[in-house]
Short mmCIF file of C-alpha atoms and ligand atoms in Angstrom, two decimals:
data_model
loop_
_atom_site.label_atom_id
_atom_site.label_comp_id
_atom_site.label_asym_id
_atom_site.label_seq_id
_atom_site.Cartn_x
_atom_site.Cartn_y
_atom_site.Cartn_z
CA MET A 1 -52.65 -149.16 61.59
CA GLU A 2 -50.25 -148.73 64.31
CA SER A 3 -48.08 -146.38 62.52
CA ARG A 4 -50.77 -144.65 61.18
CA SER A 5 -51.93 -143.78 64.65
CA LEU A 6 -48.60 -142.79 65.68
CA ASN A 7 -48.22 -140.64 62.70
CA ALA A 8 -51.98 -139.18 63.77
CA VAL A 9 -49.80 -137.99 66.79
CA LEU A 10 -46.48 -137.02 65.68
CA VAL A 11 -47.69 -135.00 62.90
CA PRO A 12 -49.37 -132.28 64.41
CA LEU A 13 -47.54 -132.00 67.44
CA ALA A 14 -44.38 -131.69 65.33
CA SER A 15 -46.23 -129.10 63.34
CA LEU A 16 -47.22 -127.27 66.17
CA ILE A 17 -43.87 -127.21 67.53
CA LEU A 18 -42.54 -125.79 64.21
CA LEU A 19 -45.03 -123.21 64.19
CA LEU A 20 -44.62 -122.08 67.80
CA GLY A 21 -41.46 -120.43 66.32
CA LEU A 22 -42.97 -118.38 63.73
CA THR A 23 -45.32 -115.38 63.89
CA ARG A 24 -48.47 -116.07 61.58
CA ALA A 25 -50.48 -113.11 60.58
CA GLN A 26 -53.09 -112.98 63.36
CA LEU A 27 -53.90 -116.41 62.46
CA SER A 28 -54.28 -118.93 65.42
CA VAL A 29 -55.29 -122.46 66.12
CA ASP A 30 -57.57 -121.51 68.69
CA TYR A 31 -59.41 -118.61 66.85
CA TYR A 32 -63.00 -119.58 67.48
CA SER A 33 -62.61 -121.52 70.85
CA LYS A 34 -65.20 -118.77 72.52
CA THR A 35 -67.08 -117.83 69.19
CA CYS A 36 -67.27 -121.18 67.58
CA PRO A 37 -65.71 -123.97 69.60
CA HIS A 38 -67.22 -126.65 67.76
CA VAL A 39 -66.13 -125.61 64.22
CA GLU A 40 -63.91 -128.60 63.77
CA GLU A 41 -66.33 -131.41 64.79
CA ILE A 42 -69.08 -129.84 62.49
CA VAL A 43 -66.71 -129.64 59.43
CA ARG A 44 -65.56 -133.16 60.06
CA LYS A 45 -68.92 -134.58 60.87
CA GLU A 46 -69.98 -133.32 57.42
CA MET A 47 -66.79 -134.02 55.63
CA ILE A 48 -66.90 -137.63 56.83
CA GLN A 49 -70.99 -137.84 55.30
CA ILE A 50 -69.76 -136.19 52.22
CA LEU A 51 -66.91 -138.40 51.25
CA SER A 52 -68.70 -141.56 52.51
CA VAL A 53 -70.99 -140.81 49.62
CA ALA A 54 -68.79 -138.93 47.20
CA PRO A 55 -65.12 -140.46 47.84
CA SER A 56 -63.82 -138.90 44.87
CA LEU A 57 -64.56 -135.39 46.10
CA ALA A 58 -61.50 -135.41 48.49
CA GLY A 59 -59.28 -134.62 45.33
CA PRO A 60 -61.32 -131.36 44.60
CA PHE A 61 -61.67 -130.12 48.23
CA LEU A 62 -57.80 -130.36 48.24
CA ARG A 63 -57.24 -128.33 44.93
CA LEU A 64 -60.07 -125.91 46.08
CA HIS A 65 -57.97 -124.41 48.79
CA PHE A 66 -54.66 -124.54 46.65
CA HIS A 67 -56.30 -122.58 43.84
CA ASP A 68 -57.95 -120.34 46.53
CA CYS A 69 -54.77 -119.43 48.28
CA PHE A 70 -52.67 -118.59 44.69
CA VAL A 71 -55.26 -115.99 43.64
CA ARG A 72 -55.65 -112.92 46.00
CA GLY A 73 -54.20 -115.48 49.01
CA CYS A 74 -56.62 -117.80 50.95
CA ASP A 75 -59.40 -115.28 51.10
CA GLY A 76 -62.36 -117.70 49.40
CA SER A 77 -62.33 -115.64 46.44
CA VAL A 78 -62.41 -118.79 44.00
CA LEU A 79 -65.77 -119.41 45.58
CA LEU A 80 -67.42 -116.58 44.50
CA ASP A 81 -70.02 -116.46 41.29
CA SER A 82 -69.54 -114.09 38.56
CA THR A 83 -71.64 -111.09 38.40
CA SER A 84 -72.95 -108.97 35.59
CA GLY A 85 -70.09 -106.80 35.32
CA THR A 86 -67.21 -109.30 36.23
CA LYS A 87 -66.20 -112.83 35.30
CA ALA A 88 -65.05 -114.48 38.28
CA GLU A 89 -61.95 -117.00 39.26
CA LYS A 90 -64.10 -119.48 39.13
CA ASP A 91 -65.20 -119.05 35.52
CA ALA A 92 -61.83 -118.77 34.35
CA LYS A 93 -60.04 -121.51 32.31
CA PRO A 94 -57.62 -123.16 34.79
CA ASN A 95 -60.94 -123.55 37.45
CA LEU A 96 -63.50 -125.02 34.99
CA THR A 97 -62.33 -128.50 36.32
CA LEU A 98 -62.97 -127.55 40.26
CA ARG A 99 -65.49 -129.27 41.79
CA GLY A 100 -67.24 -129.39 45.19
CA PHE A 101 -68.50 -126.47 45.57
CA GLY A 102 -72.19 -127.63 46.60
CA SER A 103 -70.36 -129.27 49.41
CA VAL A 104 -68.70 -125.81 50.75
CA GLU A 105 -72.00 -124.38 50.74
CA ARG A 106 -73.43 -127.33 52.41
CA VAL A 107 -70.37 -127.01 55.46
CA LYS A 108 -70.91 -123.47 55.34
CA ALA A 109 -74.61 -123.98 56.18
CA LYS A 110 -74.08 -126.19 59.01
CA LEU A 111 -71.66 -123.48 60.72
CA GLU A 112 -74.02 -120.90 59.89
CA LYS A 113 -76.77 -122.44 61.84
CA ALA A 114 -74.48 -123.39 64.86
CA CYS A 115 -72.33 -119.84 64.90
CA PRO A 116 -74.33 -117.02 62.62
CA ASN A 117 -71.93 -114.56 60.86
CA THR A 118 -69.07 -116.54 62.52
CA VAL A 119 -66.60 -118.65 60.30
CA SER A 120 -64.72 -117.32 57.15
CA CYS A 121 -65.40 -119.39 53.61
CA ALA A 122 -61.98 -119.21 53.60
CA ASP A 123 -61.64 -120.77 56.88
CA VAL A 124 -64.05 -123.55 55.85
CA LEU A 125 -61.98 -124.40 52.55
CA ALA A 126 -58.61 -124.83 54.88
CA LEU A 127 -60.53 -127.11 57.33
CA MET A 128 -62.14 -129.33 54.32
CA ALA A 129 -58.97 -129.48 52.75
CA ARG A 130 -57.01 -130.69 55.83
CA ASP A 131 -60.17 -133.12 56.40
CA ALA A 132 -60.04 -134.33 52.91
CA VAL A 133 -56.40 -135.45 53.20
CA TRP A 134 -56.89 -137.17 56.81
CA LEU A 135 -60.07 -139.01 55.56
CA SER A 136 -57.82 -140.14 52.39
CA LYS A 137 -55.51 -141.95 55.05
CA GLY A 138 -53.23 -139.09 54.74
CA PRO A 139 -51.61 -136.48 57.35
CA THR A 140 -53.47 -134.23 59.42
CA TRP A 141 -52.47 -130.87 61.06
CA PRO A 142 -53.37 -128.02 62.93
CA VAL A 143 -55.46 -125.46 60.83
CA TRP A 144 -54.62 -121.61 62.01
CA LEU A 145 -57.92 -119.86 61.45
CA GLY A 146 -59.08 -116.43 61.41
CA ARG A 147 -58.88 -115.91 57.84
CA LYS A 148 -61.53 -113.11 56.64
CA ASP A 149 -63.49 -113.60 53.05
CA GLY A 150 -62.40 -111.14 50.30
CA ARG A 151 -65.21 -109.20 47.96
CA ILE A 152 -63.05 -109.11 44.73
CA SER A 153 -62.81 -112.43 42.53
CA LEU A 154 -61.28 -111.70 38.71
CA ALA A 155 -60.99 -114.19 36.02
CA ASN A 156 -57.55 -112.64 34.84
CA GLU A 157 -55.97 -113.20 38.18
CA THR A 158 -56.08 -116.88 37.61
CA LYS A 159 -52.81 -116.59 35.43
CA GLN A 160 -51.26 -116.94 39.11
CA LEU A 161 -52.16 -120.83 39.03
CA PRO A 162 -49.36 -122.73 37.55
CA PRO A 163 -50.27 -124.35 34.23
CA PRO A 164 -49.82 -128.21 33.77
CA LYS A 165 -47.02 -127.03 31.02
CA ALA A 166 -45.33 -125.60 33.39
CA ASN A 167 -41.41 -126.12 33.42
CA LEU A 168 -39.45 -125.79 36.40
CA THR A 169 -38.16 -122.23 36.35
CA GLN A 170 -41.84 -121.22 35.86
CA LEU A 171 -43.08 -123.24 38.91
CA ILE A 172 -40.44 -121.90 41.12
CA GLN A 173 -41.44 -118.52 40.10
CA MET A 174 -44.89 -119.03 40.66
CA PHE A 175 -44.39 -120.30 44.21
CA SER A 176 -41.84 -118.08 45.18
CA VAL A 177 -44.21 -115.01 44.83
CA LYS A 178 -46.15 -116.73 47.01
CA GLY A 179 -43.64 -116.93 49.53
CA LEU A 180 -43.28 -121.07 48.77
CA ASP A 181 -39.90 -122.49 48.11
CA LEU A 182 -38.51 -125.43 46.24
CA LYS A 183 -39.27 -127.84 48.96
CA ASP A 184 -42.77 -126.34 49.39
CA LEU A 185 -42.83 -127.11 45.51
CA VAL A 186 -41.94 -130.89 45.62
CA VAL A 187 -44.08 -131.59 48.60
CA LEU A 188 -47.12 -129.86 47.73
CA SER A 189 -46.91 -131.38 44.18
CA GLY A 190 -47.59 -134.38 46.33
CA GLY A 191 -50.99 -133.85 46.28
CA HIS A 192 -51.38 -134.97 43.03
CA THR A 193 -51.19 -138.58 44.86
CA ILE A 194 -55.15 -138.14 45.31
CA GLY A 195 -57.52 -137.12 42.53
CA THR A 196 -58.73 -137.35 39.04
CA ALA A 197 -57.70 -135.13 35.99
CA HIS A 198 -59.64 -134.43 32.69
CA CYS A 199 -58.14 -136.15 29.83
CA SER A 200 -58.03 -132.55 28.27
CA SER A 201 -55.45 -131.34 30.78
CA ILE A 202 -52.89 -134.35 29.30
CA SER A 203 -53.94 -134.90 25.77
CA ASP A 204 -51.10 -132.42 24.64
CA ARG A 205 -48.90 -134.87 25.82
CA LEU A 206 -50.29 -138.00 23.99
CA TYR A 207 -50.98 -136.54 20.74
CA ASN A 208 -49.23 -134.00 18.17
CA PHE A 209 -47.27 -132.58 20.90
CA THR A 210 -44.46 -130.67 18.79
CA GLY A 211 -47.14 -130.20 15.81
CA LEU A 212 -45.73 -132.84 13.76
CA ASP A 213 -49.19 -134.55 14.18
CA ASN A 214 -48.11 -138.03 13.75
CA LEU A 215 -48.42 -140.94 16.04
CA SER A 216 -45.07 -140.92 17.73
CA ASP A 217 -45.43 -137.12 18.37
CA VAL A 218 -45.68 -137.33 21.87
CA ASP A 219 -43.96 -135.82 24.97
CA PRO A 220 -40.78 -137.68 25.11
CA PHE A 221 -40.29 -137.27 28.82
CA LEU A 222 -43.81 -139.83 29.72
CA ASP A 223 -42.94 -143.53 29.54
CA MET A 224 -44.03 -145.33 26.36
CA LYS A 225 -45.91 -148.11 28.21
CA TYR A 226 -47.93 -145.43 30.06
CA ILE A 227 -48.81 -143.33 26.83
CA SER A 228 -50.31 -146.63 25.35
CA LYS A 229 -52.54 -146.98 28.43
CA LEU A 230 -53.61 -143.03 28.41
CA ARG A 231 -54.41 -143.20 24.86
CA SER A 232 -56.63 -146.06 25.16
CA LYS A 233 -58.59 -143.78 27.62
CA CYS A 234 -58.16 -140.31 25.79
CA SER A 235 -58.74 -139.67 22.60
CA PRO A 236 -57.17 -136.50 21.25
CA THR A 237 -60.55 -134.42 21.67
CA ASP A 238 -61.96 -135.98 24.80
CA THR A 239 -62.91 -133.14 27.52
CA LYS A 240 -65.04 -135.22 29.70
CA THR A 241 -63.23 -138.50 30.51
CA LEU A 242 -61.46 -138.53 33.80
CA ILE A 243 -58.28 -140.43 34.44
CA GLU A 244 -56.77 -141.11 37.95
CA MET A 245 -53.89 -139.16 38.65
CA ASP A 246 -52.50 -141.82 40.77
CA PRO A 247 -53.69 -145.14 39.01
CA GLY A 248 -54.77 -147.89 41.78
CA SER A 249 -54.31 -145.72 44.81
CA PHE A 250 -55.96 -142.25 43.63
CA LYS A 251 -58.28 -142.21 46.74
CA THR A 252 -55.46 -142.97 48.89
CA PHE A 253 -53.18 -140.36 50.31
CA ASP A 254 -49.77 -141.89 50.27
CA ASN A 255 -46.29 -141.24 48.62
CA SER A 256 -46.84 -143.15 45.33
CA TYR A 257 -47.46 -139.76 43.66
CA TYR A 258 -43.23 -139.88 43.89
CA LYS A 259 -43.03 -143.31 42.22
CA LEU A 260 -44.76 -142.47 39.44
CA VAL A 261 -42.81 -139.18 38.75
CA ALA A 262 -39.58 -141.28 39.10
CA LYS A 263 -40.97 -143.77 36.64
CA ARG A 264 -41.84 -140.84 34.08
CA ARG A 265 -45.47 -141.86 34.55
CA SER A 266 -46.77 -138.83 36.47
CA ALA A 267 -49.90 -136.78 34.90
CA PHE A 268 -48.51 -133.44 33.98
CA HIS A 269 -45.19 -131.88 32.36
CA SER A 270 -44.89 -129.91 35.56
CA ASP A 271 -44.82 -133.41 37.71
CA TRP A 272 -41.98 -134.73 35.35
CA ALA A 273 -40.25 -131.12 35.64
CA LEU A 274 -39.43 -132.10 39.30
CA LEU A 275 -36.69 -134.38 38.10
CA THR A 276 -34.91 -131.44 36.25
CA ASN A 277 -33.57 -130.04 39.42
CA SER A 278 -31.21 -131.75 41.83
CA PHE A 279 -32.93 -130.70 45.04
CA THR A 280 -36.74 -131.63 43.84
CA ARG A 281 -35.22 -134.85 41.99
CA ASP A 282 -33.40 -136.19 45.11
CA TYR A 283 -36.58 -135.41 47.04
CA VAL A 284 -38.88 -137.38 44.51
CA LEU A 285 -36.69 -140.35 44.29
CA LYS A 286 -36.04 -140.45 48.18
CA HIS A 287 -39.79 -140.39 48.50
CA ALA A 288 -40.05 -143.03 45.58
CA ASN A 289 -38.38 -145.60 47.93
CA GLY A 290 -40.56 -144.86 51.07
CA PHE A 291 -39.75 -142.28 53.92
CA GLU A 292 -43.58 -141.78 54.11
CA SER A 293 -43.90 -140.42 57.28
CA GLU A 294 -41.35 -137.98 56.61
CA PHE A 295 -43.49 -136.65 53.53
CA PHE A 296 -46.53 -136.67 55.65
CA GLN A 297 -44.77 -134.29 57.93
CA ASP A 298 -43.43 -132.29 55.17
CA PHE A 299 -46.83 -132.09 53.32
CA ALA A 300 -48.45 -130.89 56.66
CA ASP A 301 -45.71 -128.03 57.04
CA SER A 302 -46.08 -126.78 53.48
CA MET A 303 -49.91 -127.15 53.72
CA ILE A 304 -49.59 -124.60 57.01
CA LYS A 305 -47.47 -122.45 55.45
CA MET A 306 -49.76 -122.30 51.95
CA GLY A 307 -52.80 -121.82 54.10
CA ASN A 308 -50.96 -118.49 55.24
CA VAL A 309 -50.30 -116.92 51.87
CA GLY A 310 -51.82 -113.48 51.81
CA VAL A 311 -54.46 -113.83 54.16
CA LEU A 312 -56.96 -111.37 55.16
CA THR A 313 -57.35 -110.71 58.98
CA GLY A 314 -58.54 -108.35 61.70
CA SER A 315 -60.86 -105.79 60.28
CA GLN A 316 -59.94 -106.85 56.53
CA GLY A 317 -62.57 -108.48 54.58
CA GLU A 318 -65.73 -109.92 56.01
CA ILE A 319 -67.17 -112.96 57.06
CA ARG A 320 -69.66 -114.14 53.95
CA LYS A 321 -72.88 -115.51 54.91
CA THR A 322 -73.10 -117.41 51.49
CA CYS A 323 -69.70 -118.64 49.87
CA SER A 324 -70.87 -117.77 46.44
CA VAL A 325 -71.77 -114.29 46.89
CA VAL A 326 -70.19 -111.35 48.90
CA ASN A 327 -72.48 -109.84 51.75
CA TYR A 328 -74.65 -106.86 51.00
C1 LIG B 1 -47.42 -127.72 41.20
C2 LIG B 1 -48.30 -127.20 39.97
C3 LIG B 1 -49.27 -127.61 39.99
C4 LIG B 1 -49.95 -127.59 38.65
C5 LIG B 1 -49.33 -127.61 37.41
C6 LIG B 1 -51.14 -128.56 38.77
C7 LIG B 1 -52.21 -128.69 37.69
C8 LIG B 1 -53.10 -129.29 37.94
C9 LIG B 1 -54.24 -130.04 36.90
C10 LIG B 1 -54.00 -129.68 35.57
C11 LIG B 1 -55.04 -131.25 37.49
C12 LIG B 1 -56.32 -131.44 36.65
C13 LIG B 1 -57.46 -130.55 36.60
C14 LIG B 1 -58.44 -131.70 35.78
O1 LIG B 1 -58.15 -131.66 34.60
O2 LIG B 1 -59.31 -132.04 36.35
C15 LIG B 1 -54.97 -131.13 38.80
C16 LIG B 1 -55.45 -132.01 39.64
C17 LIG B 1 -55.33 -131.69 41.21
N1 LIG B 1 -54.25 -131.09 42.07
FE1 LIG B 1 -52.93 -130.01 41.09
N2 LIG B 1 -51.23 -128.95 40.14
C18 LIG B 1 -50.25 -128.04 41.04
C19 LIG B 1 -49.91 -128.17 42.41
C20 LIG B 1 -51.13 -128.57 43.14
C21 LIG B 1 -50.93 -128.59 44.78
C22 LIG B 1 -49.84 -127.78 45.39
C23 LIG B 1 -52.19 -129.02 44.87
C24 LIG B 1 -52.26 -129.02 46.59
C25 LIG B 1 -51.49 -129.23 47.52
C26 LIG B 1 -52.69 -129.85 44.20
C27 LIG B 1 -53.85 -130.89 44.15
C28 LIG B 1 -54.55 -131.32 43.05
C29 LIG B 1 -55.43 -132.38 43.67
C30 LIG B 1 -56.10 -133.07 44.70
C31 LIG B 1 -56.01 -132.67 42.08
C32 LIG B 1 -57.42 -133.76 41.50
C33 LIG B 1 -58.42 -133.14 41.46
C34 LIG B 1 -59.71 -133.56 41.18
O3 LIG B 1 -59.61 -134.88 41.83
O4 LIG B 1 -60.37 -133.18 40.72
N3 LIG B 1 -52.24 -129.65 42.77
N4 LIG B 1 -53.47 -130.29 39.20
#
């Protein structure tokens, strides 16, 4: 408990110090200090209520922000509904497993009541992701605010999201085009310490991996004992069942993700791929053996960096009234 309260002080402080030296595209931590001074308290209060009823939504909130930032920047485009002429991001395959849209609207509605037409949906997502991690006993960090919402959401742009089958070269490439480096990749992958995955996201590792279609045709880089465990939960065609990505502590943000990766028990090929590069492997192995506060600090720094990807600011974009539709 003591070290947690120390973290609560050190992590945001260190992040702030780091950020003072960097220029951020017109975002600032006190962006709403005059126009919506209680924005963070309003979001936090709602998040406490939402997660007390549905704790399994913490993972989805973190993932929503990631998927928002990787397509068209953090502009709330992941929240837009498809229209008659256009299939939106949320209806594309990688996003069909996203959850939590209703809660985002709930938080946004509270903010509209307190400060109409002021707080963007993109900022709501960034705050909800931060609070989801904090309320899962993870780190906290200052959220830089002032993002505007985009008016475009295109399903085919979701190919910028890394697939679970990705190898390290693909992952590095997909992160670097967003301005995120190798360290951000291994650190942000640690987000898989919370949440669940659908059997369909991992079943290719368990069955017919190379097309030989026999029982031993599995991903050779997945621990055999873990394969049996996963097979007992996931049949080859199961699309509904959820598995805990970090079994036993999937609601707690901690460094056990790295323990799983080190033991080849992580959910996705992309997680395992972190062992194929000396820098990312060293990070995984170090944090499999402790150094949790360092991971927390790194995660806070990389989340701030990710939250700055491709943001719309100033006169760009708009403040949506409802997150799922653009303003008229
Ligand atoms: C490095 C590349 C990444 C890949 C290939 C990847 C892939 C995936 C996949 C396939 C799922 C499971 C979806 C499902 O079946 O329901 C998932 C879940 C999740 N991902 Fe990632 N992810 C990556 C990076 C990240 C990052 C950077 C974050 C956040 C910082 C993140 C946070 C999450 C969370 C929290 C979940 C659980 C969602 C839930 O509980 O519904 N992921 N990811």
